[in-house]
PDB file of C-alpha atoms in Angstrom:
ATOM      1  CA  UNK A   1     -19.393  96.460  -3.959  1.00 79.00           C
ATOM      2  CA  UNK A   2     -21.586  94.892  -6.771  1.00 88.00           C
ATOM      3  CA  UNK A   3     -24.275  97.705  -6.493  1.00 89.00           C
ATOM      4  CA  UNK A   4     -21.917 100.411  -6.664  1.00 89.00           C
ATOM      5  CA  UNK A   5     -20.090  99.210  -9.717  1.00 92.00           C
ATOM      6  CA  UNK A   6     -23.471  98.517 -11.503  1.00 93.00           C
ATOM      7  CA  UNK A   7     -24.589 102.321 -10.542  1.00 92.00           C
ATOM      8  CA  UNK A   8     -21.205 103.888 -11.859  1.00 94.00           C
ATOM      9  CA  UNK A   9     -20.580 101.687 -14.935  1.00 95.00           C
ATOM     10  CA  UNK A  10     -22.108 101.888 -18.269  1.00 96.00           C
ATOM     11  CA  UNK A  11     -22.840  98.210 -19.746  1.00 96.00           C
ATOM     12  CA  UNK A  12     -22.605  99.243 -23.172  1.00 97.00           C
ATOM     13  CA  UNK A  13     -19.104 100.823 -22.627  1.00 97.00           C
ATOM     14  CA  UNK A  14     -17.912  97.983 -20.852  1.00 97.00           C
ATOM     15  CA  UNK A  15     -19.156  95.353 -23.408  1.00 96.00           C
ATOM     16  CA  UNK A  16     -17.588  97.611 -26.180  1.00 97.00           C
ATOM     17  CA  UNK A  17     -14.342  97.791 -24.333  1.00 96.00           C
ATOM     18  CA  UNK A  18     -14.072  94.190 -23.320  1.00 95.00           C
ATOM     19  CA  UNK A  19     -15.315  92.494 -26.837  1.00 94.00           C
ATOM     20  CA  UNK A  20     -13.896  95.246 -29.119  1.00 95.00           C
ATOM     21  CA  UNK A  21     -17.103  95.930 -30.746  1.00 95.00           C
ATOM     22  CA  UNK A  22     -18.908  98.854 -31.297  1.00 97.00           C
ATOM     23  CA  UNK A  23     -22.639  98.790 -30.271  1.00 97.00           C
ATOM     24  CA  UNK A  24     -25.651 100.340 -31.999  1.00 97.00           C
ATOM     25  CA  UNK A  25     -28.807 101.674 -30.415  1.00 97.00           C
ATOM     26  CA  UNK A  26     -31.744  99.843 -32.075  1.00 96.00           C
ATOM     27  CA  UNK A  27     -34.538 101.218 -29.541  1.00 93.00           C
ATOM     28  CA  UNK A  28     -35.088 103.776 -26.694  1.00 94.00           C
ATOM     29  CA  UNK A  29     -32.731 101.959 -24.418  1.00 96.00           C
ATOM     30  CA  UNK A  30     -31.699  98.674 -26.138  1.00 97.00           C
ATOM     31  CA  UNK A  31     -28.386  98.413 -28.047  1.00 98.00           C
ATOM     32  CA  UNK A  32     -26.855  95.407 -29.984  1.00 97.00           C
ATOM     33  CA  UNK A  33     -23.209  94.627 -31.537  1.00 97.00           C
ATOM     34  CA  UNK A  34     -22.648  96.204 -34.750  1.00 96.00           C
ATOM     35  CA  UNK A  35     -21.450  92.582 -36.096  1.00 95.00           C
ATOM     36  CA  UNK A  36     -24.657  91.176 -34.644  1.00 95.00           C
ATOM     37  CA  UNK A  37     -22.907  88.200 -33.033  1.00 96.00           C
ATOM     38  CA  UNK A  38     -23.407  87.087 -29.359  1.00 97.00           C
ATOM     39  CA  UNK A  39     -20.179  86.668 -27.558  1.00 95.00           C
ATOM     40  CA  UNK A  40     -21.350  83.611 -25.652  1.00 94.00           C
ATOM     41  CA  UNK A  41     -22.552  81.373 -28.537  1.00 96.00           C
ATOM     42  CA  UNK A  42     -21.504  83.322 -31.726  1.00 96.00           C
ATOM     43  CA  UNK A  43     -25.097  83.112 -33.079  1.00 97.00           C
ATOM     44  CA  UNK A  44     -26.119  86.215 -34.964  1.00 96.00           C
ATOM     45  CA  UNK A  45     -28.966  89.000 -34.101  1.00 95.00           C
ATOM     46  CA  UNK A  46     -29.818  87.581 -30.889  1.00 97.00           C
ATOM     47  CA  UNK A  47     -27.642  89.500 -28.121  1.00 97.00           C
ATOM     48  CA  UNK A  48     -29.114  92.614 -26.629  1.00 98.00           C
ATOM     49  CA  UNK A  49     -28.210  95.114 -24.091  1.00 98.00           C
ATOM     50  CA  UNK A  50     -31.003  96.971 -22.059  1.00 97.00           C
ATOM     51  CA  UNK A  51     -29.558 100.142 -20.670  1.00 95.00           C
ATOM     52  CA  UNK A  52     -31.185 101.203 -17.065  1.00 94.00           C
ATOM     53  CA  UNK A  53     -28.938 102.405 -15.002  1.00 91.00           C
ATOM     54  CA  UNK A  54     -27.905 100.220 -12.395  1.00 91.00           C
ATOM     55  CA  UNK A  55     -30.515  97.729 -13.482  1.00 95.00           C
ATOM     56  CA  UNK A  56     -28.778  97.378 -16.851  1.00 96.00           C
ATOM     57  CA  UNK A  57     -28.556  93.818 -18.099  1.00 97.00           C
ATOM     58  CA  UNK A  58     -27.812  91.789 -21.212  1.00 98.00           C
ATOM     59  CA  UNK A  59     -29.462  88.742 -22.836  1.00 98.00           C
ATOM     60  CA  UNK A  60     -28.972  86.471 -25.649  1.00 97.00           C
ATOM     61  CA  UNK A  61     -32.218  85.149 -27.198  1.00 97.00           C
ATOM     62  CA  UNK A  62     -30.447  82.279 -28.595  1.00 97.00           C
ATOM     63  CA  UNK A  63     -28.167  80.684 -25.655  1.00 96.00           C
ATOM     64  CA  UNK A  64     -30.382  82.327 -22.968  1.00 96.00           C
ATOM     65  CA  UNK A  65     -27.391  83.771 -21.132  1.00 96.00           C
ATOM     66  CA  UNK A  66     -28.250  86.985 -19.120  1.00 97.00           C
ATOM     67  CA  UNK A  67     -26.959  89.159 -16.506  1.00 97.00           C
ATOM     68  CA  UNK A  68     -25.341  92.303 -15.522  1.00 97.00           C
ATOM     69  CA  UNK A  69     -21.989  94.259 -16.120  1.00 97.00           C
ATOM     70  CA  UNK A  70     -20.179  91.985 -13.533  1.00 96.00           C
ATOM     71  CA  UNK A  71     -21.730  88.724 -14.413  1.00 96.00           C
ATOM     72  CA  UNK A  72     -20.721  89.685 -18.134  1.00 96.00           C
ATOM     73  CA  UNK A  73     -17.028  90.191 -17.213  1.00 96.00           C
ATOM     74  CA  UNK A  74     -17.170  87.075 -14.854  1.00 96.00           C
ATOM     75  CA  UNK A  75     -18.412  84.564 -17.954  1.00 95.00           C
ATOM     76  CA  UNK A  76     -16.518  86.159 -20.837  1.00 95.00           C
ATOM     77  CA  UNK A  77     -13.072  86.089 -18.820  1.00 95.00           C
ATOM     78  CA  UNK A  78     -13.918  82.773 -16.539  1.00 96.00           C
ATOM     79  CA  UNK A  79     -13.504  84.180 -13.212  1.00 97.00           C
ATOM     80  CA  UNK A  80     -15.581  84.491 -10.063  1.00 95.00           C
ATOM     81  CA  UNK A  81     -17.968  87.422  -9.675  1.00 94.00           C
ATOM     82  CA  UNK A  82     -16.038  88.934  -7.097  1.00 91.00           C
ATOM     83  CA  UNK A  83     -12.717  88.895  -9.100  1.00 95.00           C
ATOM     84  CA  UNK A  84     -14.597  90.398 -11.757  1.00 95.00           C
ATOM     85  CA  UNK A  85     -15.844  93.016  -9.839  1.00 93.00           C
ATOM     86  CA  UNK A  86     -12.478  93.836  -8.392  1.00 92.00           C
ATOM     87  CA  UNK A  87     -11.161  93.737 -11.844  1.00 95.00           C
ATOM     88  CA  UNK A  88     -13.709  96.316 -13.102  1.00 95.00           C
ATOM     89  CA  UNK A  89     -13.307  98.711 -10.080  1.00 94.00           C
ATOM     90  CA  UNK A  90      -9.453  98.686 -10.725  1.00 94.00           C
ATOM     91  CA  UNK A  91      -9.683  99.396 -14.246  1.00 95.00           C
ATOM     92  CA  UNK A  92     -12.363 101.896 -14.304  1.00 95.00           C
ATOM     93  CA  UNK A  93     -10.984 103.559 -11.028  1.00 94.00           C
ATOM     94  CA  UNK A  94     -14.057 103.043  -8.753  1.00 93.00           C
ATOM     95  CA  UNK A  95     -13.320 103.102  -5.119  1.00 88.00           C
ATOM     96  CA  UNK A  96     -14.685  99.985  -3.325  1.00 79.00           C
ATOM     97  CA  UNK A  97     -15.224 100.283   0.410  1.00 71.00           C
ATOM     98  CA  UNK A  98     -12.192  98.803   2.461  1.00 68.00           C
ATOM     99  CA  UNK A  99     -14.512  96.970   4.993  1.00 61.00           C
ATOM    100  CA  UNK A 100     -16.149  95.225   1.752  1.00 56.00           C
ATOM    101  CA  UNK A 101     -17.030  91.345   2.519  1.00 61.00           C
ATOM    102  CA  UNK A 102     -18.458  89.253  -0.256  1.00 57.00           C
ATOM    103  CA  UNK A 103     -20.714  87.806   2.419  1.00 60.00           C
ATOM    104  CA  UNK A 104     -22.460  91.006   2.815  1.00 56.00           C
ATOM    105  CA  UNK A 105     -23.532  90.900  -1.174  1.00 54.00           C
ATOM    106  CA  UNK A 106     -25.206  87.697  -0.464  1.00 50.00           C
TER     107      UNK A 106
END
């Protein structure tokens, strides 16, 4: 389930939707919030998203938070990774295999 979501979701688009902040491209595949604020710690000019398909990730160079699209939703909405994945699948209409078991991901 996690791999399917990471392949189909654009981390920048999900971040913009969740945070209600536009992101600007600052390198070949690096993005930063327009307001330059980290959503985790509130510090300025330290939050980056590296877009690389299913391997996309975010990182704050101040509070050291890092993760993928599922981790971002889980941390910012204070739910488990499984609940975050389910909500992402529902919101973005991504079909999850019916025989999915969270144990398979581990």
